[in-house]
Coordinates of C-alpha atoms in Angstrom, one line a residue:
X1 CA -61.5 0.6 31.9
X2 CA -62.6 0.0 28.4
X3 CA -61.1 2.0 25.8
X4 CA -62.6 3.3 22.6
X5 CA -61.8 1.3 19.4
X6 CA -59.3 3.8 18.2
X7 CA -57.5 4.1 21.4
X8 CA -57.6 0.8 21.9
X9 CA -55.7 0.1 18.5
X10 CA -53.3 2.8 19.4
X11 CA -52.3 1.3 22.8
X12 CA -51.8 -1.9 21.3
X13 CA -49.2 -0.5 18.6
X14 CA -47.3 1.2 21.1
X15 CA -46.8 -1.6 23.3
X16 CA -46.0 -3.7 20.4
X17 CA -43.4 -0.9 19.3
X18 CA -41.9 -1.0 22.8
X19 CA -42.0 -4.9 23.1
X20 CA -40.0 -4.7 19.4
X21 CA -37.5 -1.9 20.9
X22 CA -36.5 -3.7 24.0
X23 CA -36.0 -6.9 21.7
X24 CA -33.7 -5.1 19.4
X25 CA -31.7 -3.4 22.5
X26 CA -31.4 -6.8 23.8
X27 CA -30.1 -8.5 20.6
X28 CA -28.1 -5.6 19.7
X29 CA -24.6 -7.0 21.5
X30 CA -25.1 -10.7 20.1
X31 CA -25.7 -9.6 16.9
X32 CA -22.5 -7.5 16.9
X33 CA -20.7 -10.2 18.2
X34 CA -21.6 -12.7 15.5
X35 CA -20.9 -10.1 12.6
X36 CA -17.3 -9.6 13.8
X37 CA -16.9 -13.6 13.8
X38 CA -18.8 -13.8 10.4
X39 CA -17.4 -15.2 7.0
X40 CA -15.8 -12.6 4.9
X41 CA -17.4 -11.3 2.0
X42 CA -16.8 -13.2 -1.2
X43 CA -17.8 -13.3 -4.8
X44 CA -17.0 -14.7 -8.4
X45 CA -15.0 -12.5 -10.5
X46 CA -17.2 -11.2 -13.5
X47 CA -14.1 -11.7 -15.9
X48 CA -12.6 -14.9 -14.8
X49 CA -15.1 -16.9 -12.8
X50 CA -12.6 -17.5 -9.9
X51 CA -13.9 -16.9 -6.1
X52 CA -12.5 -14.1 -4.5
X53 CA -12.5 -13.3 -0.7
X54 CA -12.2 -9.6 0.8
X55 CA -9.9 -11.0 3.9
X56 CA -9.8 -7.6 5.4
X57 CA -10.4 -3.8 4.6
X58 CA -9.6 -2.3 8.0
X59 CA -8.1 1.3 7.2
X60 CA -4.4 0.8 7.7
X61 CA -4.2 -2.9 6.8
X62 CA -1.1 -4.0 5.5
X63 CA 0.0 -7.4 4.2
X64 CA 3.8 -8.3 3.8
X65 CA 5.8 -7.8 0.9
X66 CA 6.2 -10.4 -1.7
X67 CA 9.3 -11.9 -0.4
X68 CA 8.3 -12.0 2.9
X69 CA 6.5 -15.4 4.5
X70 CA 3.4 -14.7 5.9
X71 CA 2.3 -18.3 6.7
X72 CA 2.9 -20.8 9.6
X73 CA 5.0 -23.7 8.9
X74 CA 1.4 -25.7 8.9
X75 CA 0.0 -23.4 6.1
X76 CA -3.3 -22.8 8.3
X77 CA -2.3 -19.2 9.6
X78 CA -1.5 -15.9 7.5
X79 CA -0.4 -13.1 9.5
X80 CA -1.0 -9.3 8.6
X81 CA -1.0 -5.9 10.2
X82 CA -3.5 -3.4 11.2
X83 CA -3.4 -0.1 13.3
X84 CA -4.7 -2.5 15.9
X85 CA -2.0 -4.7 15.9
X86 CA -1.2 -8.4 14.5
X87 CA -3.8 -10.4 13.2
X88 CA -3.9 -13.7 11.5
X89 CA -6.5 -15.2 9.1
X90 CA -7.4 -18.9 8.8
X91 CA -6.5 -20.1 5.2
X92 CA -9.3 -22.4 5.2
X93 CA -12.2 -20.0 6.2
X94 CA -10.4 -16.7 5.7
X95 CA -11.9 -15.5 9.0
X96 CA -9.5 -13.4 11.2
X97 CA -8.7 -12.8 14.8
X98 CA -6.5 -10.5 16.5
X99 CA -3.3 -12.1 18.4
X100 CA -1.4 -8.9 19.5
X101 CA -2.8 -5.7 20.4
X102 CA -0.2 -3.6 20.6
X103 CA 1.2 -0.5 18.0
X104 CA 3.4 -2.4 15.8
X105 CA 6.5 -0.5 14.0
X106 CA 6.7 -3.5 11.3
X107 CA 5.4 -6.9 10.9
X108 CA 8.4 -8.9 9.3
X109 CA 7.5 -12.5 8.7
X110 CA 6.4 -16.0 10.1
X111 CA 8.8 -18.3 11.2
X112 CA 9.7 -21.1 8.8
X113 CA 10.0 -23.7 11.7
X114 CA 7.9 -22.5 14.6
X115 CA 4.5 -20.6 14.8
X116 CA 6.0 -17.4 15.6
X117 CA 5.5 -13.9 14.1
X118 CA 8.7 -11.6 14.1
X119 CA 7.8 -7.8 14.5
X120 CA 9.7 -4.6 15.4
X121 CA 8.8 -1.9 18.1
X122 CA 10.2 1.5 17.7
X123 CA 9.5 4.6 20.0
X124 CA 7.2 7.0 18.6
X125 CA 10.0 9.9 19.2
X126 CA 12.3 7.8 17.0
X127 CA 12.5 8.4 13.4
X128 CA 11.8 5.7 11.0
X129 CA 15.3 4.2 10.3
X130 CA 16.4 4.8 13.9
X131 CA 16.8 2.5 16.7
X132 CA 14.1 -0.3 17.3
X133 CA 13.7 -3.7 19.0
X134 CA 12.7 -6.7 17.3
X135 CA 10.2 -9.5 19.1
X136 CA 8.9 -12.6 18.5
X137 CA 5.3 -13.5 19.1
X138 CA 4.1 -16.9 19.7
X139 CA 0.9 -17.3 17.6
X140 CA -1.0 -19.8 19.8
X141 CA -0.2 -18.6 23.4
X142 CA 0.1 -15.1 22.5
X143 CA 3.4 -14.8 24.5
X144 CA 5.7 -12.4 23.5
X145 CA 9.7 -12.4 23.4
X146 CA 12.2 -9.3 23.1
X147 CA 15.2 -10.8 20.7
X148 CA 17.2 -7.6 20.6
X149 CA 17.4 -4.0 20.4
X150 CA 19.1 -2.9 17.1
X151 CA 20.9 0.3 15.8
X152 CA 18.5 1.1 13.0
X153 CA 17.4 0.1 9.5
X154 CA 15.4 -2.7 9.3
X155 CA 15.4 -6.5 9.8
X156 CA 14.6 -8.2 6.3
X157 CA 15.3 -11.8 6.4
X158 CA 15.0 -15.1 8.8
X159 CA 17.1 -18.2 7.8
X160 CA 16.0 -21.9 7.0
X161 CA 16.5 -23.2 10.4
X162 CA 15.4 -20.1 12.3
X163 CA 18.5 -19.4 14.1
X164 CA 19.2 -15.9 12.5
X165 CA 17.7 -12.8 11.3
X166 CA 19.2 -10.6 9.1
X167 CA 19.1 -6.9 7.9
X168 CA 20.9 -3.7 7.0
X169 CA 21.2 -0.1 8.4
X170 CA 22.8 3.3 7.5
X171 CA 25.6 3.7 9.8
X172 CA 25.6 7.5 8.8
X173 CA 21.9 9.2 8.1
X174 CA 21.2 10.2 4.5
X175 CA 20.8 13.8 3.6
X176 CA 17.4 15.0 5.2
X177 CA 15.2 15.5 2.1
X178 CA 16.3 12.1 0.8
X179 CA 15.4 10.3 4.2
X180 CA 12.0 12.2 4.5
X181 CA 10.8 10.7 0.9
X182 CA 12.1 7.5 1.8
X183 CA 9.6 7.4 4.7
X184 CA 6.5 5.2 4.1
X185 CA 3.0 6.7 5.5
X186 CA 2.0 4.6 8.5
X187 CA -1.5 4.4 7.2
X188 CA -1.1 3.6 3.4
X189 CA 2.2 2.0 3.4
X190 CA 3.1 4.4 0.4
X191 CA 6.4 6.5 0.3
X192 CA 6.4 10.1 -0.2
X193 CA 7.9 10.6 -3.6
X194 CA 8.0 14.2 -4.8
X195 CA 9.8 16.7 -6.8
X196 CA 9.7 18.9 -9.6
X197 CA 11.3 18.6 -12.8
X198 CA 13.5 21.2 -15.2
X199 CA 10.4 22.9 -16.6
X200 CA 9.4 23.5 -12.6
X201 CA 6.1 21.1 -13.1
X202 CA 5.6 18.6 -10.4
X203 CA 7.1 14.9 -11.5
X204 CA 4.6 11.9 -11.6
X205 CA 5.1 9.5 -8.8
X206 CA 7.2 7.1 -11.1
X207 CA 9.5 10.1 -12.0
X208 CA 9.7 11.3 -8.6
X209 CA 10.6 7.9 -7.2
X210 CA 13.2 7.5 -10.2
X211 CA 14.9 10.9 -9.2
X212 CA 15.0 10.2 -5.7
X213 CA 16.4 6.9 -6.1
X214 CA 19.5 8.1 -8.3
X215 CA 19.8 10.7 -5.3
X216 CA 19.7 8.2 -3.0
X217 CA 22.2 6.1 -4.7
X218 CA 24.7 9.0 -5.4
X219 CA 24.8 10.1 -1.7
X220 CA 27.0 6.7 -1.1
X221 CA 25.8 6.3 2.5
X222 CA 27.8 3.9 4.5
X223 CA 26.1 0.8 5.4
X224 CA 26.2 -2.5 7.2
X225 CA 24.3 -5.7 6.7
X226 CA 24.4 -7.5 9.7
X227 CA 23.0 -11.0 11.4
X228 CA 21.1 -11.2 14.6
X229 CA 21.1 -14.5 16.8
X230 CA 17.3 -15.3 17.5
X231 CA 18.5 -17.2 20.5
X232 CA 21.0 -14.8 22.1
X233 CA 20.2 -11.4 20.3
X234 CA 23.9 -11.0 19.4
X235 CA 24.7 -9.1 16.3
X236 CA 27.3 -9.6 13.9
X237 CA 28.4 -7.4 11.0
X238 CA 28.3 -9.6 7.4
X239 CA 29.1 -6.8 4.9
X240 CA 29.8 -3.2 4.9
X241 CA 29.9 -0.6 1.8
X242 CA 28.9 2.3 0.6
X243 CA 26.6 0.7 -2.1
X244 CA 22.9 1.0 -1.1
X245 CA 22.3 -2.5 0.2
X246 CA 18.8 -3.9 0.5
X247 CA 16.4 -6.8 -0.3
X248 CA 18.2 -9.1 2.1
X249 CA 16.7 -12.5 1.8
X250 CA 18.1 -16.1 3.1
X251 CA 18.0 -19.1 1.1
X252 CA 14.9 -21.0 2.2
X253 CA 17.0 -24.2 2.4
X254 CA 20.8 -23.4 3.0
X255 CA 20.8 -21.3 6.8
X256 CA 24.0 -19.7 6.0
X257 CA 23.5 -18.4 2.4
X258 CA 22.3 -15.1 1.7
X259 CA 20.8 -12.8 -1.4
X260 CA 20.9 -9.1 -1.2
X261 CA 20.8 -6.1 -3.6
X262 CA 22.7 -3.2 -4.6
X263 CA 19.6 -0.8 -4.7
X264 CA 19.0 2.2 -7.0
X265 CA 18.0 3.1 -10.3
X266 CA 18.2 -0.5 -11.9
X267 CA 20.0 0.3 -15.0
X268 CA 22.7 2.0 -13.2
X269 CA 23.8 -1.0 -10.7
X270 CA 24.7 -4.6 -11.1
X271 CA 21.9 -5.4 -8.7
X272 CA 21.6 -9.0 -7.4
X273 CA 24.4 -10.7 -5.1
X274 CA 24.8 -13.8 -2.6
X275 CA 27.1 -13.8 0.2
X276 CA 27.6 -16.2 3.3
X277 CA 26.4 -15.1 6.7
X278 CA 29.9 -15.2 8.0
X279 CA 30.8 -12.5 5.1
X280 CA 32.6 -14.9 2.8
X281 CA 32.0 -15.7 -0.9
X282 CA 30.8 -12.4 -2.0
X283 CA 29.1 -13.0 -5.3
X284 CA 27.7 -11.3 -8.0
X285 CA 24.7 -13.2 -9.8
X286 CA 23.6 -11.1 -12.8
X287 CA 26.3 -8.6 -14.9
X288 CA 24.5 -6.2 -17.0
X289 CA 25.8 -6.7 -20.6
X290 CA 23.7 -4.1 -22.4
X291 CA 23.2 -0.1 -21.9
X292 CA 20.0 0.0 -20.2
X293 CA 19.7 -3.2 -19.2
X294 CA 17.9 -3.8 -15.6
X295 CA 17.2 -6.8 -13.6
X296 CA 15.4 -6.8 -10.3
X297 CA 12.5 -7.8 -7.9
X298 CA 14.9 -10.8 -7.2
X299 CA 13.5 -13.9 -4.9
X300 CA 14.6 -17.4 -4.3
X301 CA 12.9 -20.7 -5.6
X302 CA 11.5 -23.0 -2.9
X303 CA 14.7 -25.2 -4.1
X304 CA 17.0 -22.5 -2.1
X305 CA 19.4 -22.6 -5.2
X306 CA 17.7 -20.4 -7.9
X307 CA 17.3 -17.1 -7.9
X308 CA 14.5 -15.4 -10.2
X309 CA 14.6 -12.2 -11.2
X310 CA 12.6 -9.6 -13.7
X311 CA 15.3 -8.9 -16.6
X312 CA 14.8 -6.4 -19.5
X313 CA 17.1 -5.6 -22.1
X314 CA 16.9 -2.4 -22.5
X315 CA 14.6 -1.5 -19.9
X316 CA 12.6 0.2 -22.7
X317 CA 11.9 -3.4 -24.4
X318 CA 8.3 -4.3 -24.6
X319 CA 9.3 -7.6 -24.0
X320 CA 11.0 -8.8 -21.1
X321 CA 12.3 -12.0 -19.0
X322 CA 11.9 -14.1 -16.1
X323 CA 15.3 -15.2 -15.6
X324 CA 16.7 -17.7 -13.2
X325 CA 20.0 -18.6 -12.3
X326 CA 20.7 -21.6 -10.3
X327 CA 23.6 -20.6 -7.8
X328 CA 25.3 -23.8 -7.5
X329 CA 25.3 -25.1 -11.0
X330 CA 25.4 -21.9 -12.6
X331 CA 22.8 -23.0 -14.9
X332 CA 20.0 -20.5 -16.4
X333 CA 16.7 -20.4 -18.0
X334 CA 15.1 -17.5 -19.4
X335 CA 10.9 -17.3 -19.8
X336 CA 9.7 -14.4 -22.3
X337 CA 7.2 -12.1 -20.4
X338 CA 4.9 -10.5 -23.1
X339 CA 3.8 -6.6 -22.3
X340 CA 0.4 -8.0 -21.0
X341 CA 1.9 -10.6 -18.6
X342 CA 4.5 -7.9 -17.2
X343 CA 4.1 -7.6 -13.5
X344 CA 5.5 -5.5 -10.6
X345 CA 6.0 -9.0 -8.9
X346 CA 6.5 -12.4 -9.9
X347 CA 6.5 -15.5 -7.4
X348 CA 6.4 -19.2 -8.0
X349 CA 4.0 -21.9 -6.4
X350 CA 5.0 -24.3 -3.6
X351 CA 4.7 -27.5 -6.3
X352 CA 7.0 -25.6 -8.8
X353 CA 4.7 -25.7 -11.5
X354 CA 3.4 -22.2 -11.8
X355 CA 4.4 -18.5 -11.6
X356 CA 2.6 -15.8 -10.6
X357 CA 2.3 -12.1 -11.6
X358 CA 0.5 -9.4 -10.1
X359 CA 0.2 -7.3 -13.1
X360 CA 0.9 -3.6 -13.9
X361 CA -0.7 -0.9 -16.3
X362 CA 0.1 -2.9 -19.5
X363 CA -2.1 -5.7 -18.2
X364 CA -4.1 -5.2 -15.0
X365 CA -4.7 -8.7 -13.9
X366 CA -3.5 -11.1 -10.9
X367 CA -2.3 -14.2 -13.0
X368 CA -1.0 -17.5 -13.2
X369 CA 1.9 -18.4 -15.6
X370 CA 2.6 -21.8 -16.8
X371 CA 6.4 -21.9 -17.8
X372 CA 7.2 -23.9 -21.2
X373 CA 10.5 -24.7 -22.4
X374 CA 11.2 -24.2 -25.9
X375 CA 14.1 -26.0 -26.4
X376 CA 16.3 -29.0 -24.6
X377 CA 18.7 -27.6 -22.4
X378 CA 22.1 -27.5 -23.6
X379 CA 25.0 -27.4 -21.0
X380 CA 26.5 -23.7 -20.8
X381 CA 23.7 -22.1 -22.7
X382 CA 20.6 -20.1 -21.6
X383 CA 17.7 -22.4 -21.7
X384 CA 14.9 -20.0 -23.2
X385 CA 11.2 -20.8 -22.7
X386 CA 7.5 -18.8 -22.3
X387 CA 4.7 -18.2 -20.3
X388 CA 1.3 -19.2 -20.8
X389 CA -1.3 -16.9 -19.1
X390 CA -4.3 -18.0 -16.9
X391 CA -5.9 -15.0 -15.3
X392 CA -7.3 -15.4 -12.1
X393 CA -8.2 -11.9 -10.7
X394 CA -9.4 -8.6 -12.8
X395 CA -7.3 -5.6 -11.6
X396 CA -8.6 -3.2 -14.0
X397 CA -9.5 -0.8 -11.2
X398 CA -6.2 -1.2 -9.6
X399 CA -4.1 2.2 -8.7
X400 CA -0.6 0.2 -9.1
X401 CA 0.9 3.0 -6.5
X402 CA -0.4 0.3 -4.4
X403 CA 1.8 -3.1 -5.4
X404 CA -0.2 -5.9 -4.8
X405 CA 2.6 -8.2 -3.7
X406 CA 0.8 -11.7 -4.3
X407 CA 1.4 -14.7 -2.2
X408 CA 0.6 -18.5 -3.0
X409 CA -0.9 -20.1 0.3
X410 CA 1.2 -23.1 1.2
X411 CA -1.0 -25.4 -0.4
X412 CA -1.3 -23.7 -3.4
X413 CA -5.0 -23.4 -3.5
X414 CA -5.0 -19.5 -3.2
X415 CA -3.4 -16.4 -4.2
X416 CA -3.6 -13.6 -1.4
X417 CA -2.7 -9.9 -2.4
X418 CA -3.5 -6.4 -1.8
X419 CA -5.6 -4.1 -4.0
X420 CA -7.4 -0.9 -4.2
X421 CA -9.9 -2.0 -6.7
X422 CA -13.0 -1.0 -4.2
X423 CA -11.6 2.2 -3.8
X424 CA -9.3 2.0 -0.7
X425 CA -6.6 -0.8 0.4
X426 CA -7.8 -4.0 1.2
X427 CA -6.4 -7.7 1.4
X428 CA -8.0 -10.2 -1.0
X429 CA -7.4 -14.1 -1.6
X430 CA -8.3 -15.5 -4.9
X431 CA -9.0 -19.2 -5.2
X432 CA -7.0 -20.8 -7.9
X433 CA -8.2 -23.6 -10.6
X434 CA -8.2 -26.9 -9.1
X435 CA -7.5 -28.7 -12.5
X436 CA -4.3 -27.2 -13.8

């Protein structure tokens, strides 16, 4: 049948449109699968010129705290958490994949010897701080193994030979309002600090946190620090106190040496301590000598002997110190931290040549710091030094109620951190300068 020219043109158009629609429908699934496997978004930081990769911005993403190891022993994978479950990122390509689909209570750390992720599961009806189970996940096979059922609190550390876990719990619960504010939002990871001042006005986040910490310290809640055998699940008490016990960390080289803190307002506590896993050799690492002095956010050097911490004398001083004490020899070094170098957390590169800082409101940067010793060390005296800044990522849009908690990758080529610079929490990696 012959059609008029206009009608023929209309029919050819409709046929072409139908073919195009069919083609799009057929290709929709493959396109979606390809997008899921695509390389993550990356760009150059306009301020520093460094390459930035957005590893994951899934709502509810969670990257590990600065002193928890997220990397496999080979350095090829980084573990992190989303509401869907445990994921890994390839540290060469930053592509990610799901390795365990589960409602995980808390992702802990990667094993120092095996390709294992440790995590906890807690019944939805159990309050945060209540009983939970600790599990191990083989990152290659996906197989899981239950290690132990534990009475509460949290597991915070794994030892150097991957035979012991350690943590602490409240033997008796704190007052209800203190317990409520100490819980973290399961989506954002932020605590619920709140309160009113003497004038009846709402306190700022920082002021509310300070008040909560003072109230929690004053409550003198009985606590126990414990170890757990990874092989058998047996739990043993290490230390009992009504001090607020927190930040339990095994030495990365000595499998029986632990560091922990007396938590609370830093100017009211001698915070940093070490102890053996059998409960012996309880030792204070730093003693306050000035009213208002603070020391905290302590972490181990990779040598497993030196403890580093943020020191201010007093806390209102614009200048602080990144202080280190060798717990074997007693040697001390202090690097001056200028106001624009102040950071929520510091860390040290795997090769020991650099520190990193995640910045703060006085200087919103992810930075490398090159330590420079001022004077020749003298036995028995503190060695002073300075830090030379190398800025690598602009954090000017960061709301620091979300702490970046940066980590060096094991090859020292990237810093991984969490930020809300694009308006929502995401995990990022910044490539570090090669010639340093």
